[in-house]
């Protein structure tokens, strides 16, 4: 069965620091998709990125960047120059179909302190 | 463009009762999925509907059921509520079964 591990339960950084959230997955599927979602205190899960298993190119979107490495089964997420508004719980997720069902990690709670 | 709308936002029930939660997907989205989020178990997939048909089902007892209407709106029902059903129930919609999901704010269900 597929499994997603986010070993960091909570991270606290000072504003403007860079922070990396780790995600390790286990699967025997050859085709799969990896996701990151952000959950602010309001509860809504905000979609950040989807990456398929054939695309190992790193991606950058503003202050966010993602590093996908199949060799280590990792899909890490870095926030550069963190801001207070980045404070949230971040979930890494897996899907074999591109959509559902999503298998989520336990999440990493990020607190950015001003 | 309106997002996924879930009603009600908060609900308090007692053990043994039943409850119905509603989800209106983003306009044009035909796939709707439901997830349960608890502090202990995290986010767990309940079921997915596409064009009024259940495509996938998670590992939950038969007390949890759902349906989707022709306008893509979905409802989930939980019968004979137990204390352990207290959770945040999240609905997500997507254009189709292989497209990324967009989530609503959730319904927080508390069982007394």
Coordinates of C-alpha atoms in Angstrom, one line a residue, chain B residues 12-19 63-64 78-86 89 109-111:
Chain B
X12 CA -23.6 19.4 16.9
X13 CA -25.3 16.0 17.2
X14 CA -25.8 13.4 19.8
X15 CA -24.9 9.7 19.7
X16 CA -27.4 7.6 17.7
X17 CA -28.6 10.5 15.5
X18 CA -28.0 10.8 11.8
X19 CA -26.6 13.7 9.9
X63 CA -23.0 4.0 8.2
X64 CA -21.2 6.4 6.0
X78 CA -23.8 9.4 8.6
X79 CA -26.3 7.2 10.5
X80 CA -26.2 6.1 14.1
X81 CA -23.6 8.6 15.0
X82 CA -20.7 7.6 17.3
X83 CA -18.4 9.8 19.4
X84 CA -15.6 8.9 17.1
X85 CA -17.4 10.5 14.1
X86 CA -16.5 13.9 15.5
X89 CA -15.5 16.6 6.9
X109 CA -19.2 17.8 13.2
X110 CA -19.2 17.4 17.0
X111 CA -20.9 14.4 18.6

